CSV table of C-alpha atoms in Angstrom, one decimal:
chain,number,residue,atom,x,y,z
A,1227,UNK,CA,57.9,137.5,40.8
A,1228,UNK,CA,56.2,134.0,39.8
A,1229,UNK,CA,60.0,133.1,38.7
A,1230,UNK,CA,61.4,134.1,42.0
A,1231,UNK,CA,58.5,132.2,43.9
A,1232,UNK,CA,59.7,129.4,41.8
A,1233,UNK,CA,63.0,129.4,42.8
A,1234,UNK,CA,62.1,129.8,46.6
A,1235,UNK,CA,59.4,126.8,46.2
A,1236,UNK,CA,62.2,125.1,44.3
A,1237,UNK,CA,65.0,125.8,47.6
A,1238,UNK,CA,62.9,124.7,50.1
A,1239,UNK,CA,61.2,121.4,48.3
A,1240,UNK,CA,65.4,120.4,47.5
A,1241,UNK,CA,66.2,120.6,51.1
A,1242,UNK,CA,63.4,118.4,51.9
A,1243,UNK,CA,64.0,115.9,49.5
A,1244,UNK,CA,67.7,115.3,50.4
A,1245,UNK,CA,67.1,115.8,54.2
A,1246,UNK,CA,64.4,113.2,53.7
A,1247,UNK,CA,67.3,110.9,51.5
A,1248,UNK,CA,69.7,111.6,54.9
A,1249,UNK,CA,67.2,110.8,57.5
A,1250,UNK,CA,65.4,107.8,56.9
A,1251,UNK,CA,68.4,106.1,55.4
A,1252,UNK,CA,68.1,102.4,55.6
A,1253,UNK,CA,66.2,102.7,58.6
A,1254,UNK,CA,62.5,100.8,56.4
A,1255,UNK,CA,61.0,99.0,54.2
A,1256,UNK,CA,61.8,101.1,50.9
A,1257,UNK,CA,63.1,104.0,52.1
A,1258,UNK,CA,65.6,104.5,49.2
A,1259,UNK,CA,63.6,103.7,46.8
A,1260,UNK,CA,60.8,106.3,48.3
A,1261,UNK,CA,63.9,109.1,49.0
A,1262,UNK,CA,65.5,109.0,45.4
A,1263,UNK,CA,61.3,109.2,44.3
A,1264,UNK,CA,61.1,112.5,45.8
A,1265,UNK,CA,64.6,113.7,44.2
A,1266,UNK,CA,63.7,112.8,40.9
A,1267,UNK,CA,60.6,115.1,41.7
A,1268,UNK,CA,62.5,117.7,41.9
A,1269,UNK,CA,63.6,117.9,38.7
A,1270,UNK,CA,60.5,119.6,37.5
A,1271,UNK,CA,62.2,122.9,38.5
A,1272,UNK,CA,64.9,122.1,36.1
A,1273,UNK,CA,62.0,123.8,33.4
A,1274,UNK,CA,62.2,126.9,35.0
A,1275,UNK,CA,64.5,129.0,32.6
A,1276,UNK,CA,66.0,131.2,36.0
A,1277,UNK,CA,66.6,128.1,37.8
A,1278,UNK,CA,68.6,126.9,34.5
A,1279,UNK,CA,70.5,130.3,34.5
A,1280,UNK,CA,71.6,129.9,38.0
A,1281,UNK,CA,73.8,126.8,37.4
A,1282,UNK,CA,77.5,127.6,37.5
A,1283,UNK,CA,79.5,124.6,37.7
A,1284,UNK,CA,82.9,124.3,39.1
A,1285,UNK,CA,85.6,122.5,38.4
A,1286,UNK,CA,85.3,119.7,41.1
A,1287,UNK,CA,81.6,119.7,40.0
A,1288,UNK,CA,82.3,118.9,36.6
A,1289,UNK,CA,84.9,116.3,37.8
A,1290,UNK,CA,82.1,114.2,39.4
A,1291,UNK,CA,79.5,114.3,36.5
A,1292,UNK,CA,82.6,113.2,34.3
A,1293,UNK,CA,83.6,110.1,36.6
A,1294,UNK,CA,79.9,109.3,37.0
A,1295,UNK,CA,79.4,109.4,33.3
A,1296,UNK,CA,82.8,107.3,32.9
A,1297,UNK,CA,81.6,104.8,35.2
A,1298,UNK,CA,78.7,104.0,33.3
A,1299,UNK,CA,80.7,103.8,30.3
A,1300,UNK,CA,82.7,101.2,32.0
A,1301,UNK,CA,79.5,99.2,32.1
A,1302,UNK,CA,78.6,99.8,28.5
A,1303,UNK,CA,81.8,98.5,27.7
A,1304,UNK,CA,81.5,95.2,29.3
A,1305,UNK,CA,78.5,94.7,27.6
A,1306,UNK,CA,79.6,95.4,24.6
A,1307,UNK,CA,83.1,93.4,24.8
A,1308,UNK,CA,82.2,90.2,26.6
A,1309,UNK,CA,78.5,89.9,25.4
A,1310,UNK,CA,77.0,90.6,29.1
A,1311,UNK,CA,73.3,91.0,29.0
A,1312,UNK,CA,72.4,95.0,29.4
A,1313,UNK,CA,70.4,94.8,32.7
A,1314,UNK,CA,73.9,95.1,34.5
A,1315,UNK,CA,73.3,98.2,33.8
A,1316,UNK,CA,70.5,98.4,35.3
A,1317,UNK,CA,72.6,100.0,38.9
A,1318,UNK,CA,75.0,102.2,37.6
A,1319,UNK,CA,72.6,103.8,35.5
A,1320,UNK,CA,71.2,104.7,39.2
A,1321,UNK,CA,74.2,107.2,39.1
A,1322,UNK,CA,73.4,109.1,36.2
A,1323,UNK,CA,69.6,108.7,37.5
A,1324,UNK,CA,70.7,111.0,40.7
A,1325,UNK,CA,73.2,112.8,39.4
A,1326,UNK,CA,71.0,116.0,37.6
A,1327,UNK,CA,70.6,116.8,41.5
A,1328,UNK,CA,73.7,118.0,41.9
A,1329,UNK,CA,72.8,120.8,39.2
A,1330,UNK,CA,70.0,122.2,40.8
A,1331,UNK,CA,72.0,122.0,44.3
A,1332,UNK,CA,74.5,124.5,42.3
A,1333,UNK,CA,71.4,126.4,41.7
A,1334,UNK,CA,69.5,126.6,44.5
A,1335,UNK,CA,71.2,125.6,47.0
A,1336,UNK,CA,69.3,123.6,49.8
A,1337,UNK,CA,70.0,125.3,53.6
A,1338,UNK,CA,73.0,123.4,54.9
A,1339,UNK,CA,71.3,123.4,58.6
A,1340,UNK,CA,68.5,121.4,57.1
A,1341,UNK,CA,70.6,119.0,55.9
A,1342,UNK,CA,73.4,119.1,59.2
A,1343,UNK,CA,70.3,118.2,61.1
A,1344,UNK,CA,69.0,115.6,59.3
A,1345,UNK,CA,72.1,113.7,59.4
A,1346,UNK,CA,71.4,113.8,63.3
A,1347,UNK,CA,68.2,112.4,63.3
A,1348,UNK,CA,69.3,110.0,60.8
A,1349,UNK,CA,71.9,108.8,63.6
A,1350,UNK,CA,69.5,108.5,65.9
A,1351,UNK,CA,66.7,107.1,64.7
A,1352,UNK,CA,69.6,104.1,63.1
A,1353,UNK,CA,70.5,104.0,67.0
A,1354,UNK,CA,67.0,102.8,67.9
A,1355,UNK,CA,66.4,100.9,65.0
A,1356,UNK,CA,69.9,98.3,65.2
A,1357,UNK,CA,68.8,98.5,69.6
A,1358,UNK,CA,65.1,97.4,68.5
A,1359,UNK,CA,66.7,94.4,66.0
A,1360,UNK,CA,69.6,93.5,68.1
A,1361,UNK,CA,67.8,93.4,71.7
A,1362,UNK,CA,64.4,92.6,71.1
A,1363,UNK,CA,64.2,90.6,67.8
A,1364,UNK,CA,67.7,89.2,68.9
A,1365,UNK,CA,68.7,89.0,65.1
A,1366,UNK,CA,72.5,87.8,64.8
A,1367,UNK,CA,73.8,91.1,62.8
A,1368,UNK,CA,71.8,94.2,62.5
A,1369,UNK,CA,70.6,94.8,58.8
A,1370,UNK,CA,67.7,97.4,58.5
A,1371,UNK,CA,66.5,97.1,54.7
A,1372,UNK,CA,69.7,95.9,53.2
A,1373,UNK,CA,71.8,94.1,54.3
A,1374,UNK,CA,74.5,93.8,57.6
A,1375,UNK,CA,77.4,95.3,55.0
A,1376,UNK,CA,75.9,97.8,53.6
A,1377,UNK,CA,73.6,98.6,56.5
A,1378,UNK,CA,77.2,99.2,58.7
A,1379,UNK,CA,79.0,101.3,56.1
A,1380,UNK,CA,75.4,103.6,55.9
A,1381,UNK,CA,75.5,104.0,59.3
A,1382,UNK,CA,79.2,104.9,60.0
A,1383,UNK,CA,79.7,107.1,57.6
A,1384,UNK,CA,76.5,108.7,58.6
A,1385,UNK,CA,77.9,108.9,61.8
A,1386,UNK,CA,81.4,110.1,61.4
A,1387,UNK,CA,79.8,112.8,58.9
A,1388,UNK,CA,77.0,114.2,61.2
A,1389,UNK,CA,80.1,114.3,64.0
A,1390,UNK,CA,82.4,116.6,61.4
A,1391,UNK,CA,79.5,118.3,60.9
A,1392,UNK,CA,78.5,119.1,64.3
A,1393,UNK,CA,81.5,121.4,64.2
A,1394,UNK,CA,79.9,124.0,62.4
A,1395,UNK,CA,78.0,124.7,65.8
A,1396,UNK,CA,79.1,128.4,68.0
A,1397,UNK,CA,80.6,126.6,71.2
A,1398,UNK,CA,81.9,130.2,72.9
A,1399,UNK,CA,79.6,129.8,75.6
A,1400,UNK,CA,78.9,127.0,77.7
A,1401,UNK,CA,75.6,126.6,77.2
A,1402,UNK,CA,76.9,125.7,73.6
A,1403,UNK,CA,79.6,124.1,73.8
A,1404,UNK,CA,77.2,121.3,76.0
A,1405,UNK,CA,74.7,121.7,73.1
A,1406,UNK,CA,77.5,120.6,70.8
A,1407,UNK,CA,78.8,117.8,72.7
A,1408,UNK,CA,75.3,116.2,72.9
A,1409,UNK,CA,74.7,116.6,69.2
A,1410,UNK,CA,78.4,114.4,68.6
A,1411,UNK,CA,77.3,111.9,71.1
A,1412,UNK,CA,73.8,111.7,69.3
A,1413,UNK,CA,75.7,110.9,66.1
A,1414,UNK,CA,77.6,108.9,67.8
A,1415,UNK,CA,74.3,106.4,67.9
A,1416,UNK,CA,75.2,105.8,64.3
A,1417,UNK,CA,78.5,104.5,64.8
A,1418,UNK,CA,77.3,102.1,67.4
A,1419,UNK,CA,75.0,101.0,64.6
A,1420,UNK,CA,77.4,100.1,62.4
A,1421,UNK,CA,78.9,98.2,65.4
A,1422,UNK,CA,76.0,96.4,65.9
A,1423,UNK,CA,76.0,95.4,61.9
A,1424,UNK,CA,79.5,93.5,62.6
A,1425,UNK,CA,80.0,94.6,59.4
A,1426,UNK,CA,84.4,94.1,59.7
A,1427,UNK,CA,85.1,96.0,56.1
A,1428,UNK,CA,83.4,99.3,57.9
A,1429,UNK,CA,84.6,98.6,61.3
A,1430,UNK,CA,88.2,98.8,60.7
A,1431,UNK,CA,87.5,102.3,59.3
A,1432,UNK,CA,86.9,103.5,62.5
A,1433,UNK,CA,90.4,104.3,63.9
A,1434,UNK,CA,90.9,106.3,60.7
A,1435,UNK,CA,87.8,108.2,61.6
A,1436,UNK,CA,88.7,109.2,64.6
A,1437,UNK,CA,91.5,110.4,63.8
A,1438,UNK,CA,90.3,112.8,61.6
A,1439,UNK,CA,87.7,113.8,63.5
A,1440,UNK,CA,90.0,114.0,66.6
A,1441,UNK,CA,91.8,116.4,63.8
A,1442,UNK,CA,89.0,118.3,63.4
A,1443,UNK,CA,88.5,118.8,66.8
A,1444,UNK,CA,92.1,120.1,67.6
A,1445,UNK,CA,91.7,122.4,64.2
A,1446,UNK,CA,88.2,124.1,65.9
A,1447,UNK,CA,89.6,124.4,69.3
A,1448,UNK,CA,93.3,125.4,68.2
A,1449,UNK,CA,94.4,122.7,70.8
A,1450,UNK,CA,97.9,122.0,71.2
A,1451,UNK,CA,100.1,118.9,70.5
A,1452,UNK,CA,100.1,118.0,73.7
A,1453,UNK,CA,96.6,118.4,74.5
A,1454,UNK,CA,95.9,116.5,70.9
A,1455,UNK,CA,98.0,113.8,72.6
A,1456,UNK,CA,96.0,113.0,75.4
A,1457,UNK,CA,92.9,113.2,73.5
A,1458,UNK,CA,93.9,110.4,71.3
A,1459,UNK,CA,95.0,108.3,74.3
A,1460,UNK,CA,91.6,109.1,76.4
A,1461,UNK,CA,89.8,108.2,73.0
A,1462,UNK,CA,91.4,105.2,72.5
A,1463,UNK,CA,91.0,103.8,75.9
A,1464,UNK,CA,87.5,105.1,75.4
A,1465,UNK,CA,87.4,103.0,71.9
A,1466,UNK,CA,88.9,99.8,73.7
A,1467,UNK,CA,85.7,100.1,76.9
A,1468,UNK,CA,83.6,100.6,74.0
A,1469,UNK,CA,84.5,97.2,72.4
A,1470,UNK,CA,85.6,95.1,75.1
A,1471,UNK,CA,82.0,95.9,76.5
A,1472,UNK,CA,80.6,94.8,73.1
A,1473,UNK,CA,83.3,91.6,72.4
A,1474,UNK,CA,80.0,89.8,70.8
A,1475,UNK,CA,80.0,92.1,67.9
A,1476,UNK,CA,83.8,92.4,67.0
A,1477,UNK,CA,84.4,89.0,67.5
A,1478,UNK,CA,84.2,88.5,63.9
A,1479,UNK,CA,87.2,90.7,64.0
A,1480,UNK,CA,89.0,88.4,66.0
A,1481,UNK,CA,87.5,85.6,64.1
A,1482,UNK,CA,89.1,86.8,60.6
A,1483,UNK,CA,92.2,87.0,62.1
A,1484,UNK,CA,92.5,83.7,63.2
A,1485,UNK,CA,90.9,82.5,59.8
A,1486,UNK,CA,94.2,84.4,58.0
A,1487,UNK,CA,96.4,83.2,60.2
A,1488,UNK,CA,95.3,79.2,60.0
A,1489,UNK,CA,94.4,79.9,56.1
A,1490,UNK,CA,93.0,76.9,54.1
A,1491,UNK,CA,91.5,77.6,50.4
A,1492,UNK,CA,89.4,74.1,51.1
A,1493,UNK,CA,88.0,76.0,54.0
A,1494,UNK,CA,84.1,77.1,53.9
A,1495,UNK,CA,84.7,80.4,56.5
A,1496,UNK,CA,83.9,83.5,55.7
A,1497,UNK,CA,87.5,85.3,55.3
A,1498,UNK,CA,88.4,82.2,53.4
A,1499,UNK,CA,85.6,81.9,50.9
A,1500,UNK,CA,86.7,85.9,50.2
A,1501,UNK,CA,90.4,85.0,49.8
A,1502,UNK,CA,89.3,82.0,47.4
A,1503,UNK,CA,87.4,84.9,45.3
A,1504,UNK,CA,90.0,87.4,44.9
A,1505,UNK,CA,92.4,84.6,43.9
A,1506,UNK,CA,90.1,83.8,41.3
A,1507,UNK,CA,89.4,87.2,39.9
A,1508,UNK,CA,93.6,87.9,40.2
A,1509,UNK,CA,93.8,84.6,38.0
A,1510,UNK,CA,91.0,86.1,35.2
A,1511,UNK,CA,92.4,89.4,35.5
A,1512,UNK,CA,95.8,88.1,34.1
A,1513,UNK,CA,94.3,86.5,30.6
A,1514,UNK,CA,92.6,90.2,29.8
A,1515,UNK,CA,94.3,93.0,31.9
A,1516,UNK,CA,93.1,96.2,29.9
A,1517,UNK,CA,89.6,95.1,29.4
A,1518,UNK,CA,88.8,92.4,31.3
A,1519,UNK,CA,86.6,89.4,30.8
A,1520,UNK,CA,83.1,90.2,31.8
A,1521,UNK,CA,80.8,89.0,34.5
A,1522,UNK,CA,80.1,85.4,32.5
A,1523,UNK,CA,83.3,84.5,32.0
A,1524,UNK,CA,84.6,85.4,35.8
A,1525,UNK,CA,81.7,83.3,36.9
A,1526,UNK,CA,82.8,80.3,34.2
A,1527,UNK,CA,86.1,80.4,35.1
A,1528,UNK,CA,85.5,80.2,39.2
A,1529,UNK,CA,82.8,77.4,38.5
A,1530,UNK,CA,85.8,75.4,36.6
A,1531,UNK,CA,88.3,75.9,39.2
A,1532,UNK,CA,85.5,74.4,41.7
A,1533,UNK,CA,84.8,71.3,39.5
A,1534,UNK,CA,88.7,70.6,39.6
A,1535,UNK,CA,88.7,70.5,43.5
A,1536,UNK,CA,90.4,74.0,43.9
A,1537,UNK,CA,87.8,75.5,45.7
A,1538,UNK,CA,85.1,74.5,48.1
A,1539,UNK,CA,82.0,74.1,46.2
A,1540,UNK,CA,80.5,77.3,48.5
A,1541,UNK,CA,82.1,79.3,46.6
A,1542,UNK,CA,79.5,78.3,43.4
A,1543,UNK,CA,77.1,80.6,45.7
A,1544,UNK,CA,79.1,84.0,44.6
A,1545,UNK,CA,78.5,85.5,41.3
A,1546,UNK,CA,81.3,88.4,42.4
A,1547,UNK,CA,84.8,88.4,44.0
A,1548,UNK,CA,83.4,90.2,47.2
A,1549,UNK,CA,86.0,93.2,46.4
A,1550,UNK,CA,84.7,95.8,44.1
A,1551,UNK,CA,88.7,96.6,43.5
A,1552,UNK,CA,89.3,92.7,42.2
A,1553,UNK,CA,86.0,92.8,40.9
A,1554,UNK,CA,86.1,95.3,38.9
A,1555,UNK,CA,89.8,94.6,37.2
A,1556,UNK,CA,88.7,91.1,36.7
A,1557,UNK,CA,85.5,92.4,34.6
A,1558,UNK,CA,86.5,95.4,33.2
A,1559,UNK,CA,90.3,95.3,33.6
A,1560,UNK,CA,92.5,98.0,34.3
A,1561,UNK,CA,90.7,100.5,32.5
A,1562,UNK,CA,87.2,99.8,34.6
A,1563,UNK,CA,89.8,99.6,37.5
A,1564,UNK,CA,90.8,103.3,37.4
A,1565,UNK,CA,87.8,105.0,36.7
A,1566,UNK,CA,86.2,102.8,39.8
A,1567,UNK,CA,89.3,103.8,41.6
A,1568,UNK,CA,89.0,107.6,40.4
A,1569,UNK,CA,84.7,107.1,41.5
A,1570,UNK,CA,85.4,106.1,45.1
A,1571,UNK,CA,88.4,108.2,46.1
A,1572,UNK,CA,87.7,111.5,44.4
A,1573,UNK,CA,85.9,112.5,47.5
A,1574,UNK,CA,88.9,112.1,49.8
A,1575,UNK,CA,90.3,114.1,47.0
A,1576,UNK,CA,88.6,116.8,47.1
A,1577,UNK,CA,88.1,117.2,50.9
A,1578,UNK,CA,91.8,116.5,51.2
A,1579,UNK,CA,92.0,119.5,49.2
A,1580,UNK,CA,89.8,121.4,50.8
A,1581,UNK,CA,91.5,120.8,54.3
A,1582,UNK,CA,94.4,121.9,53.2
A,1583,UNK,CA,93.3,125.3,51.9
A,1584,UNK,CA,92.8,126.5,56.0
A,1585,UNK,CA,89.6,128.1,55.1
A,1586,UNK,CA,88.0,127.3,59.1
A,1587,UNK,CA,84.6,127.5,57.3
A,1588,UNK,CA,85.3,124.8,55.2
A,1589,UNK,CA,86.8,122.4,57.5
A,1590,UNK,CA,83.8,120.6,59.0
A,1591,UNK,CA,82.6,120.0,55.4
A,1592,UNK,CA,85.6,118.6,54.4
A,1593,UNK,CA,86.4,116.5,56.7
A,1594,UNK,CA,82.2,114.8,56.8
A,1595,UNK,CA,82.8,114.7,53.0
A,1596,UNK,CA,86.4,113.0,53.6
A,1597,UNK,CA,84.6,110.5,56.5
A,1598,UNK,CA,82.4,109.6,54.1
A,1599,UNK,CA,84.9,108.7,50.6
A,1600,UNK,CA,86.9,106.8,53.4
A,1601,UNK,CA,84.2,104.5,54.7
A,1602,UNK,CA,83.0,103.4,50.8
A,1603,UNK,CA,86.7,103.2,49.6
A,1604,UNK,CA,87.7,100.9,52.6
A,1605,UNK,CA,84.8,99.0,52.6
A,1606,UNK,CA,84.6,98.1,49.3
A,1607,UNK,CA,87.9,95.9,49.9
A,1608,UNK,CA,85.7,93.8,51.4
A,1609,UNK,CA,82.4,93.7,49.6
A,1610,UNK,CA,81.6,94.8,46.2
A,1611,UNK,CA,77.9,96.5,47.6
A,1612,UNK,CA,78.8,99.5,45.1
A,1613,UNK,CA,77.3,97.2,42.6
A,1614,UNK,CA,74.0,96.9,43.7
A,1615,UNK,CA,71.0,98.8,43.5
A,1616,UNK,CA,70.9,100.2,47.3
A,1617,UNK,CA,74.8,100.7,47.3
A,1618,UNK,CA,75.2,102.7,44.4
A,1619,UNK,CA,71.9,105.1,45.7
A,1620,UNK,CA,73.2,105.4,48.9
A,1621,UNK,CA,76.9,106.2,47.4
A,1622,UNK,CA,75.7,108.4,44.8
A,1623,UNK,CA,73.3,110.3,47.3
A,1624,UNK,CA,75.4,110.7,49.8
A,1625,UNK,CA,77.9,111.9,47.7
A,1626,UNK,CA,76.1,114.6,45.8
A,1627,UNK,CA,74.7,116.1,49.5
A,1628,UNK,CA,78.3,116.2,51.4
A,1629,UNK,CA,80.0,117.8,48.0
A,1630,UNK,CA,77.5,120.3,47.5
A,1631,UNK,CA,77.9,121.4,51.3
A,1632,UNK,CA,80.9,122.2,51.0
A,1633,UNK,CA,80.9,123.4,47.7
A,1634,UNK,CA,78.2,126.1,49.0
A,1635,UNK,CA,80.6,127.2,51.3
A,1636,UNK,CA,83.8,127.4,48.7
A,1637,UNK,CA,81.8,130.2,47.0
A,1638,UNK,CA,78.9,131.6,48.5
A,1639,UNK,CA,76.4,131.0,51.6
A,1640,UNK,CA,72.8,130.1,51.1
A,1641,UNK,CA,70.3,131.9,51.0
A,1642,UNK,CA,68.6,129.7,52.6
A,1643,UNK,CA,70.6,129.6,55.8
């Protein structure tokens, strides 16, 4: 009986722990660091011997501990090739730090309601936090506790994922189906967030989003072509309102594009500082393509390339190549390259696959856990934030909570719900 209490205790102090992670997200002071705290707490239930007996692993469970443990790896090996000092290590460690909670979410499993409304909450309590920073404090680019990059990729993917998972609501009344529509436009708060953060790697996800979730939407009401049609043209005229009522904060959109368009490497801009970084990296990344060359000697070989007149001497400020892609094969060649590769996109791969099983159960936590892999894959092209300390928590966290959703529902229901 004390074993079974255990358990229970166990269940329910899980699903407070990663609701917690979900809610407060980046929205203060510490809240990561406060949210992973009370994971880590939970691992006291790992010394129950029926909570160890309850872990039954499947195979795209095992894929992600793998990948997590080869990314580390990846690490190690720069370290020990190119004579980096260890304390790189220091965030992807953060992975294998979080990573013991997807086992006991295999064991005892958290109620997915919890955790559907937390993401919610989360969206609207990032709503009134980028409304308090933008409009009163009148800050440029809304940042919360990070920064405006990672800050806009927390909140979108929040947002597109609490919008898939709305769909697991009953809409066959229409007391319901209003119910339903409020909790998408609540989530929606999120997006407008990430808006807010100008934060152009994550805002050009969003077509891509909505289409999927436009997708999901046609899959849960069996609407026809036709009718699938006209929702993504009323959407999109919805989606060009939306920004030509907010022009201030997707004019760095516009700006980029003009910055390609009139490119200069002597330039100081923003898109061309990032241009003058990748070409760098591409340039390392050729001397040691399996292995790379290690942080030091990327940020030796850009410093030359300055002193010779190259560059602009901004780009001295940036220890990375602002792409975790050229980043990464740069530093750890092709070899770091595919395992980061394998790290960010095995989410779309296993949603993908899930969505493509039919199982109507399934589908709304596929497609948060596919909204999700799509916003850190794409903007990682454009910032390497997997790298540092919030990034990879948020990532890993995130990842772990979506996955184990829809793993619940692969085999069995909680017991919880």
């Amino acid at each position: 009986m004390s074993n079974l209490n255990f358990v229970t205790a166990g269940r329910y102090y899980l699903s407070f722990a990663l609701s917690f992670f979900v809610l407060v997200s980046v929205t203060f002071e510490g809240s990561y660091n406060l949210a992973s705290l009370l994971i880590l707490a939970s691992y006291v239930f790992f010394f129950s011997k029926q909570v160890r007996q309850q872990i039954t692993l499947s195979r795209p469970e095992k894929l992600l501990i793998i990948i997590a443990a080869l990314y580390v790896l990846s690490f190690i090996m720069e370290v020990l090739l190119h004579d980096v000092k260890p304390r790189i290590l220091d965030a992807p460690a953060k992975v294998l730090l979080l990573m013991p909670a997807l086992l006991l979410c295999n064991a005892l499993r958290p109620g997915r309601q919890q955790l559907i409304y937390s993401f919610m909450f989360s969206a609207v309590l990032l709503l009134m936090q980028s409304v308090y920073e933008k409009y009163y404090l009148g800050v440029a680019r809304v940042n919360g506790d990070v920064n405006a990059i990672q800050y806009g990729a927390i909140a979108i993917a929040i947002g597109a994922a609490g919008i898939a998972l709305c769909a697991t609501r009953n809409t066959s009344s229409q007391r319901n189906f209003l119910l339903y529509v409020l909790c998408c436009l609540l989530c929606c708060g999120a997006l407008y967030a990430g808006i807010l953060s100008r934060s152009r790697g994550s805002i050009i996800t969003l077509p891509l989003l909505a289409l999927c979730l436009i997708a999901l939407q046609a899959y849960k009401f069996k609407i026809s072509l036709k009718k699938t049609v006209l929702v993504l043209i009323g959407s999109s005229l919805l989606a060009g309102t939306i920004l030509a009522l907010n022009i201030s904060k997707t004019g760095r959109l516009a700006q980029a594009v003009a910055e390609i368009s009139n490119y200069n490497s002597q330039a100081a801009t923003s898109t061309s500082i990032r241009f003058n970084l990748w070409q760098v990296a591409g340039e390392v990344a050729a001397t040691s393509p399996i292995t790379g060359v290690g942080k030091n000697r990327l940020v030796e070989y850009k410093t030359q390339q300055v002193d010779q007149g190259r560059f602009p001497e901004k780009l001295k400020r940036f220890d990375s190549s602002h792409n975790a892609y050229m980043n990464t094969v740069a530093r750890r060649g092709l070899i770091g390259l595919a395992i980061l590769c394998t790290f960010l996109w095995v989410p779309v791969y296993i949603a993908v696959s899930a969505i493509r099983r039919g199982s109507s159960e399934e589908q709304p936590y596929a497609y948060a856990l596919l909204c999700f892999g799509l916003v850190f894959a794409i903007a990682n092209l454009t910032q390497d934030m997997i790298f540092l300390n919030n990034g990879i928590i948020m990532y890993t966290g995130l990842l772990i909570i979506l996955s184990q959703m829809l793993f619940q529902v692969q085999s069995r229901p909680s017991a919880s719900d």
